[in-house]
PDB file of C-alpha atoms in Angstrom:
ATOM      1  CA  GLU A   1      51.814  56.169 -71.899  1.00 92.00           C
ATOM      2  CA  VAL A   2      52.685  59.561 -73.337  1.00 95.00           C
ATOM      3  CA  GLN A   3      53.200  59.765 -77.092  1.00 97.00           C
ATOM      4  CA  LEU A   4      54.028  62.779 -79.236  1.00 97.00           C
ATOM      5  CA  VAL A   5      53.856  62.327 -83.004  1.00 97.00           C
ATOM      6  CA  GLU A   6      55.036  65.068 -85.348  1.00 97.00           C
ATOM      7  CA  THR A   7      53.942  65.417 -88.955  1.00 97.00           C
ATOM      8  CA  GLY A   8      54.132  68.064 -91.641  1.00 98.00           C
ATOM      9  CA  GLY A   9      57.794  68.207 -92.538  1.00 97.00           C
ATOM     10  CA  GLY A  10      59.077  68.063 -96.077  1.00 97.00           C
ATOM     11  CA  LEU A  11      60.988  69.837 -98.811  1.00 98.00           C
ATOM     12  CA  ILE A  12      60.067  73.481 -99.261  1.00 97.00           C
ATOM     13  CA  GLN A  13      61.542  76.315-101.288  1.00 98.00           C
ATOM     14  CA  PRO A  14      63.074  79.354 -99.579  1.00 98.00           C
ATOM     15  CA  GLY A  15      60.363  81.845 -98.709  1.00 98.00           C
ATOM     16  CA  GLY A  16      57.732  79.137 -98.424  1.00 98.00           C
ATOM     17  CA  SER A  17      55.555  78.055 -95.522  1.00 98.00           C
ATOM     18  CA  LEU A  18      54.924  74.824 -93.641  1.00 98.00           C
ATOM     19  CA  ARG A  19      52.798  73.880 -90.675  1.00 98.00           C
ATOM     20  CA  LEU A  20      54.068  71.206 -88.329  1.00 98.00           C
ATOM     21  CA  SER A  21      51.685  69.257 -86.130  1.00 98.00           C
ATOM     22  CA  CYS A  22      52.365  67.347 -82.921  1.00 98.00           C
ATOM     23  CA  ALA A  23      49.556  64.997 -81.938  1.00 98.00           C
ATOM     24  CA  ALA A  24      49.666  64.099 -78.270  1.00 97.00           C
ATOM     25  CA  SER A  25      48.250  61.137 -76.377  1.00 96.00           C
ATOM     26  CA  GLY A  26      48.501  60.347 -72.688  1.00 95.00           C
ATOM     27  CA  ILE A  27      48.664  64.047 -71.765  1.00 94.00           C
ATOM     28  CA  THR A  28      46.513  67.116 -72.289  1.00 95.00           C
ATOM     29  CA  VAL A  29      48.328  69.625 -74.457  1.00 95.00           C
ATOM     30  CA  SER A  30      46.565  72.645 -72.991  1.00 94.00           C
ATOM     31  CA  ASP A  31      47.503  71.675 -69.419  1.00 94.00           C
ATOM     32  CA  ASN A  32      51.228  71.675 -70.084  1.00 94.00           C
ATOM     33  CA  TYR A  33      54.210  73.680 -71.231  1.00 94.00           C
ATOM     34  CA  MET A  34      55.009  72.378 -74.692  1.00 96.00           C
ATOM     35  CA  GLY A  35      57.389  73.476 -77.357  1.00 95.00           C
ATOM     36  CA  TRP A  36      59.549  72.859 -80.374  1.00 98.00           C
ATOM     37  CA  VAL A  37      63.250  72.082 -80.523  1.00 98.00           C
ATOM     38  CA  ARG A  38      65.153  71.779 -83.775  1.00 98.00           C
ATOM     39  CA  GLN A  39      68.384  70.052 -84.698  1.00 97.00           C
ATOM     40  CA  ALA A  40      70.152  71.011 -87.906  1.00 96.00           C
ATOM     41  CA  PRO A  41      71.984  68.142 -89.631  1.00 93.00           C
ATOM     42  CA  GLY A  42      74.986  67.140 -87.563  1.00 90.00           C
ATOM     43  CA  LYS A  43      74.415  70.007 -85.140  1.00 93.00           C
ATOM     44  CA  GLY A  44      73.161  70.554 -81.616  1.00 93.00           C
ATOM     45  CA  LEU A  45      69.766  71.403 -80.180  1.00 96.00           C
ATOM     46  CA  GLU A  46      67.954  74.744 -80.360  1.00 97.00           C
ATOM     47  CA  CYS A  47      64.691  75.526 -78.591  1.00 96.00           C
ATOM     48  CA  VAL A  48      62.710  77.645 -81.044  1.00 97.00           C
ATOM     49  CA  SER A  49      59.355  78.089 -79.341  1.00 97.00           C
ATOM     50  CA  VAL A  50      57.385  77.321 -76.206  1.00 96.00           C
ATOM     51  CA  ILE A  51      53.734  77.763 -75.244  1.00 97.00           C
ATOM     52  CA  THR A  52      52.776  77.721 -71.591  1.00 95.00           C
ATOM     53  CA  SER A  53      49.688  76.176 -70.038  1.00 94.00           C
ATOM     54  CA  SER A  54      48.207  79.683 -69.792  1.00 95.00           C
ATOM     55  CA  GLY A  55      48.843  80.301 -73.490  1.00 94.00           C
ATOM     56  CA  SER A  56      51.856  82.599 -73.285  1.00 96.00           C
ATOM     57  CA  THR A  57      54.238  82.085 -76.167  1.00 96.00           C
ATOM     58  CA  PHE A  58      57.991  82.478 -76.507  1.00 96.00           C
ATOM     59  CA  TYR A  59      60.219  82.459 -79.566  1.00 96.00           C
ATOM     60  CA  ALA A  60      63.922  82.322 -80.251  1.00 96.00           C
ATOM     61  CA  ASP A  61      65.231  85.461 -81.945  1.00 96.00           C
ATOM     62  CA  SER A  62      66.127  83.373 -84.994  1.00 96.00           C
ATOM     63  CA  VAL A  63      62.440  82.645 -85.710  1.00 97.00           C
ATOM     64  CA  LYS A  64      60.612  85.575 -84.130  1.00 97.00           C
ATOM     65  CA  GLY A  65      58.134  87.131 -86.538  1.00 97.00           C
ATOM     66  CA  ARG A  66      58.265  84.099 -88.847  1.00 98.00           C
ATOM     67  CA  PHE A  67      57.109  81.170 -86.685  1.00 98.00           C
ATOM     68  CA  THR A  68      53.909  80.885 -84.652  1.00 98.00           C
ATOM     69  CA  VAL A  69      53.167  78.232 -82.047  1.00 98.00           C
ATOM     70  CA  SER A  70      49.578  77.313 -81.250  1.00 97.00           C
ATOM     71  CA  ARG A  71      47.455  74.447 -79.999  1.00 97.00           C
ATOM     72  CA  ASP A  72      44.018  72.950 -80.565  1.00 96.00           C
ATOM     73  CA  SER A  73      42.514  71.512 -77.409  1.00 95.00           C
ATOM     74  CA  SER A  74      39.794  69.648 -79.308  1.00 96.00           C
ATOM     75  CA  LYS A  75      42.461  67.766 -81.262  1.00 97.00           C
ATOM     76  CA  ASN A  76      44.995  67.684 -78.409  1.00 97.00           C
ATOM     77  CA  THR A  77      47.564  68.882 -80.918  1.00 98.00           C
ATOM     78  CA  LEU A  78      50.402  71.396 -80.913  1.00 98.00           C
ATOM     79  CA  TYR A  79      51.298  73.301 -84.076  1.00 98.00           C
ATOM     80  CA  LEU A  80      54.196  75.310 -85.457  1.00 98.00           C
ATOM     81  CA  GLN A  81      53.363  77.554 -88.380  1.00 98.00           C
ATOM     82  CA  MET A  82      56.587  78.414 -90.192  1.00 98.00           C
ATOM     83  CA  ASN A  83      56.617  81.238 -92.742  1.00 98.00           C
ATOM     84  CA  SER A  84      59.374  82.888 -94.784  1.00 98.00           C
ATOM     85  CA  LEU A  85      61.495  79.776 -94.473  1.00 98.00           C
ATOM     86  CA  ARG A  86      65.239  80.039 -95.026  1.00 98.00           C
ATOM     87  CA  ALA A  87      67.928  77.496 -95.862  1.00 97.00           C
ATOM     88  CA  GLU A  88      69.212  77.797 -92.291  1.00 97.00           C
ATOM     89  CA  ASP A  89      65.859  76.535 -90.986  1.00 98.00           C
ATOM     90  CA  THR A  90      66.676  73.089 -92.377  1.00 98.00           C
ATOM     91  CA  ALA A  91      66.487  70.741 -89.398  1.00 98.00           C
ATOM     92  CA  VAL A  92      64.659  67.942 -87.681  1.00 98.00           C
ATOM     93  CA  PHE A  93      61.925  69.536 -85.584  1.00 98.00           C
ATOM     94  CA  HIS A  94      60.875  67.800 -82.383  1.00 98.00           C
ATOM     95  CA  CYS A  95      57.953  68.693 -80.181  1.00 97.00           C
ATOM     96  CA  PHE A  96      58.508  68.187 -76.491  1.00 96.00           C
ATOM     97  CA  LEU A  97      56.654  68.314 -73.205  1.00 95.00           C
ATOM     98  CA  GLY A  98      57.572  70.533 -70.297  1.00 86.00           C
ATOM     99  CA  GLY A  99      61.250  70.438 -69.406  1.00 90.00           C
ATOM    100  CA  GLY A 100      61.891  67.772 -72.023  1.00 93.00           C
ATOM    101  CA  ARG A 101      60.437  64.756 -70.226  1.00 94.00           C
ATOM    102  CA  TYR A 102      58.886  63.504 -73.470  1.00 96.00           C
ATOM    103  CA  TRP A 103      59.913  64.110 -77.081  1.00 97.00           C
ATOM    104  CA  GLY A 104      58.444  63.188 -80.413  1.00 97.00           C
ATOM    105  CA  GLN A 105      60.483  61.312 -83.006  1.00 96.00           C
ATOM    106  CA  GLY A 106      60.901  64.469 -85.074  1.00 97.00           C
ATOM    107  CA  THR A 107      59.974  65.601 -88.571  1.00 97.00           C
ATOM    108  CA  LEU A 108      62.539  66.769 -91.123  1.00 98.00           C
ATOM    109  CA  VAL A 109      62.166  70.177 -92.728  1.00 98.00           C
ATOM    110  CA  THR A 110      64.404  70.826 -95.705  1.00 98.00           C
ATOM    111  CA  VAL A 111      64.470  74.327 -97.172  1.00 98.00           C
ATOM    112  CA  SER A 112      66.089  74.267-100.579  1.00 97.00           C
ATOM    113  CA  SER A 113      65.486  75.350-104.139  1.00 95.00           C
TER     114      SER A 113
ATOM    115  CA  ASP B   1      70.909  84.585 -73.806  1.00 94.00           C
ATOM    116  CA  VAL B   2      72.323  82.157 -71.244  1.00 97.00           C
ATOM    117  CA  VAL B   3      75.304  80.390 -72.746  1.00 97.00           C
ATOM    118  CA  MET B   4      75.770  76.793 -71.675  1.00 98.00           C
ATOM    119  CA  THR B   5      79.350  75.536 -72.000  1.00 98.00           C
ATOM    120  CA  GLN B   6      80.058  71.824 -71.777  1.00 98.00           C
ATOM    121  CA  SER B   7      83.403  70.116 -71.367  1.00 98.00           C
ATOM    122  CA  PRO B   8      84.842  67.995 -72.669  1.00 98.00           C
ATOM    123  CA  LEU B   9      83.211  67.922 -76.099  1.00 98.00           C
ATOM    124  CA  SER B  10      84.544  64.429 -76.730  1.00 98.00           C
ATOM    125  CA  LEU B  11      84.939  61.807 -74.030  1.00 97.00           C
ATOM    126  CA  PRO B  12      86.528  58.451 -74.802  1.00 97.00           C
ATOM    127  CA  VAL B  13      85.828  56.077 -71.933  1.00 96.00           C
ATOM    128  CA  THR B  14      86.686  52.523 -70.962  1.00 96.00           C
ATOM    129  CA  LEU B  15      83.852  50.134 -70.227  1.00 97.00           C
ATOM    130  CA  GLY B  16      83.260  49.881 -66.506  1.00 96.00           C
ATOM    131  CA  GLN B  17      85.099  53.101 -65.739  1.00 97.00           C
ATOM    132  CA  PRO B  18      83.527  56.361 -64.506  1.00 97.00           C
ATOM    133  CA  ALA B  19      82.875  59.384 -66.692  1.00 97.00           C
ATOM    134  CA  SER B  20      82.109  62.997 -65.884  1.00 98.00           C
ATOM    135  CA  ILE B  21      80.742  65.880 -67.977  1.00 98.00           C
ATOM    136  CA  SER B  22      80.817  69.498 -66.880  1.00 98.00           C
ATOM    137  CA  CYS B  23      78.259  72.145 -67.790  1.00 98.00           C
ATOM    138  CA  ARG B  24      78.694  75.814 -66.904  1.00 98.00           C
ATOM    139  CA  SER B  25      76.134  78.555 -67.451  1.00 98.00           C
ATOM    140  CA  SER B  26      76.881  82.206 -68.119  1.00 98.00           C
ATOM    141  CA  GLN B  27      74.502  83.246 -65.364  1.00 98.00           C
ATOM    142  CA  SER B  28      72.852  81.694 -62.346  1.00 98.00           C
ATOM    143  CA  LEU B  29      70.123  79.179 -63.108  1.00 98.00           C
ATOM    144  CA  VAL B  30      68.354  79.679 -59.788  1.00 97.00           C
ATOM    145  CA  SER B  31      64.789  80.679 -60.586  1.00 96.00           C
ATOM    146  CA  GLY B  32      62.636  83.097 -58.659  1.00 96.00           C
ATOM    147  CA  ASP B  33      60.736  80.125 -57.237  1.00 96.00           C
ATOM    148  CA  GLY B  34      63.967  78.747 -55.775  1.00 96.00           C
ATOM    149  CA  ASN B  35      64.302  75.889 -58.253  1.00 97.00           C
ATOM    150  CA  THR B  36      67.254  75.387 -60.569  1.00 98.00           C
ATOM    151  CA  TYR B  37      66.009  74.267 -63.968  1.00 97.00           C
ATOM    152  CA  LEU B  38      69.006  72.384 -65.290  1.00 98.00           C
ATOM    153  CA  ASN B  39      68.395  69.107 -67.119  1.00 98.00           C
ATOM    154  CA  TRP B  40      70.587  66.490 -68.771  1.00 98.00           C
ATOM    155  CA  PHE B  41      69.704  64.604 -71.943  1.00 98.00           C
ATOM    156  CA  GLN B  42      71.160  61.611 -73.735  1.00 98.00           C
ATOM    157  CA  GLN B  43      70.864  61.278 -77.496  1.00 96.00           C
ATOM    158  CA  ARG B  44      71.753  57.868 -78.843  1.00 95.00           C
ATOM    159  CA  PRO B  45      72.693  57.606 -82.534  1.00 90.00           C
ATOM    160  CA  GLY B  46      69.624  57.994 -84.743  1.00 90.00           C
ATOM    161  CA  GLN B  47      67.268  58.682 -81.833  1.00 94.00           C
ATOM    162  CA  SER B  48      65.492  61.627 -80.264  1.00 94.00           C
ATOM    163  CA  PRO B  49      66.980  62.991 -77.059  1.00 95.00           C
ATOM    164  CA  GLY B  50      65.835  61.394 -73.807  1.00 96.00           C
ATOM    165  CA  ARG B  51      65.905  63.127 -70.456  1.00 97.00           C
ATOM    166  CA  LEU B  52      68.106  61.599 -67.772  1.00 98.00           C
ATOM    167  CA  ILE B  53      68.141  64.207 -65.019  1.00 98.00           C
ATOM    168  CA  TYR B  54      65.875  67.138 -64.163  1.00 98.00           C
ATOM    169  CA  LYS B  55      66.360  70.039 -61.767  1.00 98.00           C
ATOM    170  CA  VAL B  56      70.072  69.287 -61.365  1.00 98.00           C
ATOM    171  CA  SER B  57      69.955  65.979 -59.561  1.00 98.00           C
ATOM    172  CA  ASN B  58      66.614  64.209 -59.999  1.00 98.00           C
ATOM    173  CA  ARG B  59      66.810  61.048 -62.046  1.00 98.00           C
ATOM    174  CA  ASP B  60      63.894  60.342 -64.386  1.00 97.00           C
ATOM    175  CA  SER B  61      62.052  57.067 -63.940  1.00 95.00           C
ATOM    176  CA  GLY B  62      63.705  54.229 -65.785  1.00 95.00           C
ATOM    177  CA  VAL B  63      67.123  55.890 -65.820  1.00 97.00           C
ATOM    178  CA  PRO B  64      69.823  53.612 -64.385  1.00 97.00           C
ATOM    179  CA  ASP B  65      71.220  54.711 -61.048  1.00 96.00           C
ATOM    180  CA  ARG B  66      74.740  54.827 -62.489  1.00 97.00           C
ATOM    181  CA  PHE B  67      73.716  58.276 -63.789  1.00 98.00           C
ATOM    182  CA  SER B  68      73.806  61.148 -61.312  1.00 98.00           C
ATOM    183  CA  GLY B  69      73.670  64.924 -61.502  1.00 98.00           C
ATOM    184  CA  SER B  70      75.024  67.547 -59.150  1.00 98.00           C
ATOM    185  CA  GLY B  71      75.872  71.206 -58.935  1.00 98.00           C
ATOM    186  CA  SER B  72      74.428  74.586 -58.152  1.00 97.00           C
ATOM    187  CA  GLY B  73      74.260  78.135 -59.420  1.00 96.00           C
ATOM    188  CA  THR B  74      76.317  78.096 -62.601  1.00 98.00           C
ATOM    189  CA  ASP B  75      78.329  74.902 -62.296  1.00 98.00           C
ATOM    190  CA  PHE B  76      76.879  71.439 -62.924  1.00 98.00           C
ATOM    191  CA  THR B  77      78.102  67.892 -63.494  1.00 98.00           C
ATOM    192  CA  LEU B  78      76.743  64.680 -64.956  1.00 98.00           C
ATOM    193  CA  GLU B  79      78.496  61.547 -63.762  1.00 98.00           C
ATOM    194  CA  ILE B  80      78.296  57.978 -64.970  1.00 98.00           C
ATOM    195  CA  SER B  81      79.649  55.700 -62.271  1.00 97.00           C
ATOM    196  CA  ARG B  82      80.481  52.750 -64.556  1.00 97.00           C
ATOM    197  CA  VAL B  83      80.117  53.247 -68.289  1.00 97.00           C
ATOM    198  CA  GLU B  84      78.273  50.581 -70.248  1.00 97.00           C
ATOM    199  CA  ALA B  85      78.196  50.076 -74.025  1.00 96.00           C
ATOM    200  CA  GLU B  86      74.620  51.425 -74.248  1.00 96.00           C
ATOM    201  CA  ASP B  87      75.796  54.782 -72.860  1.00 97.00           C
ATOM    202  CA  VAL B  88      77.406  55.736 -76.166  1.00 97.00           C
ATOM    203  CA  GLY B  89      75.875  58.909 -77.546  1.00 97.00           C
ATOM    204  CA  ILE B  90      75.801  62.666 -77.165  1.00 97.00           C
ATOM    205  CA  TYR B  91      74.927  64.257 -73.835  1.00 98.00           C
ATOM    206  CA  TYR B  92      73.424  67.725 -73.541  1.00 98.00           C
ATOM    207  CA  CYS B  93      72.718  69.975 -70.605  1.00 98.00           C
ATOM    208  CA  MET B  94      69.797  72.383 -70.936  1.00 98.00           C
ATOM    209  CA  GLN B  95      68.580  75.277 -68.845  1.00 98.00           C
ATOM    210  CA  HIS B  96      64.944  76.330 -68.742  1.00 96.00           C
ATOM    211  CA  THR B  97      65.172  78.997 -66.070  1.00 97.00           C
ATOM    212  CA  HIS B  98      65.627  81.846 -68.536  1.00 96.00           C
ATOM    213  CA  TRP B  99      64.085  82.327 -71.956  1.00 93.00           C
ATOM    214  CA  PRO B 100      65.354  81.386 -74.478  1.00 94.00           C
ATOM    215  CA  TRP B 101      65.920  77.923 -73.094  1.00 95.00           C
ATOM    216  CA  THR B 102      69.411  76.928 -74.159  1.00 97.00           C
ATOM    217  CA  PHE B 103      71.442  73.766 -74.574  1.00 97.00           C
ATOM    218  CA  GLY B 104      75.105  73.035 -74.237  1.00 98.00           C
ATOM    219  CA  GLN B 105      77.042  72.091 -77.369  1.00 97.00           C
ATOM    220  CA  GLY B 106      76.897  68.410 -76.522  1.00 97.00           C
ATOM    221  CA  THR B 107      79.510  65.914 -75.313  1.00 98.00           C
ATOM    222  CA  ARG B 108      80.123  62.860 -77.442  1.00 97.00           C
ATOM    223  CA  VAL B 109      80.757  59.778 -75.296  1.00 97.00           C
ATOM    224  CA  GLU B 110      82.448  56.881 -77.055  1.00 97.00           C
ATOM    225  CA  ILE B 111      84.029  53.650 -75.935  1.00 95.00           C
ATOM    226  CA  GLU B 112      87.822  53.435 -76.168  1.00 91.00           C
TER     227      GLU B 112
END
């Protein structure tokens, strides 16, 4: 059974940094496309970053230069390093596998002073 | 960016009746490998999204056969043959042919 478990969300001041983690079981992170989708309160879905099995990375324009996706094969974990956070980054962040076959439960990031 | 436009945005339905959601993309979703990477997701209240359909018309395992997907190029449809109470939620189409991967605005399905 595939499980994705996100951690690392919380309340952070504008300009601050957070690192989200997505621990995977039942799949090998480095063998798959994986990524991060966020959902602002009461809003729709936005794909913010993807990392391919070969290690290529992609970012939405809204986060380019501020967010970095990475993975640790030894821990079978996906990460999203988020810097220079803004109020508009407030959202539930989900990690997902491939074309969305599996999703984590999400972790809430709130950017507020 | 590829813009995904869903209609309607709100869909009141009667139990046991069919329902249909349209999704149009601003450019063709046919990939260079010949596949069309158009998926449908259901998000029940308070839950993470779950995939129903991948590559236009392939139902994920465990998805009831009352759900079906069709379409090609830029025009796609999700159909529910007979709506049940558990189908209440928001439905999203998503393309992952072109980066950035983009979602439709969502269609809220509710029981009349």
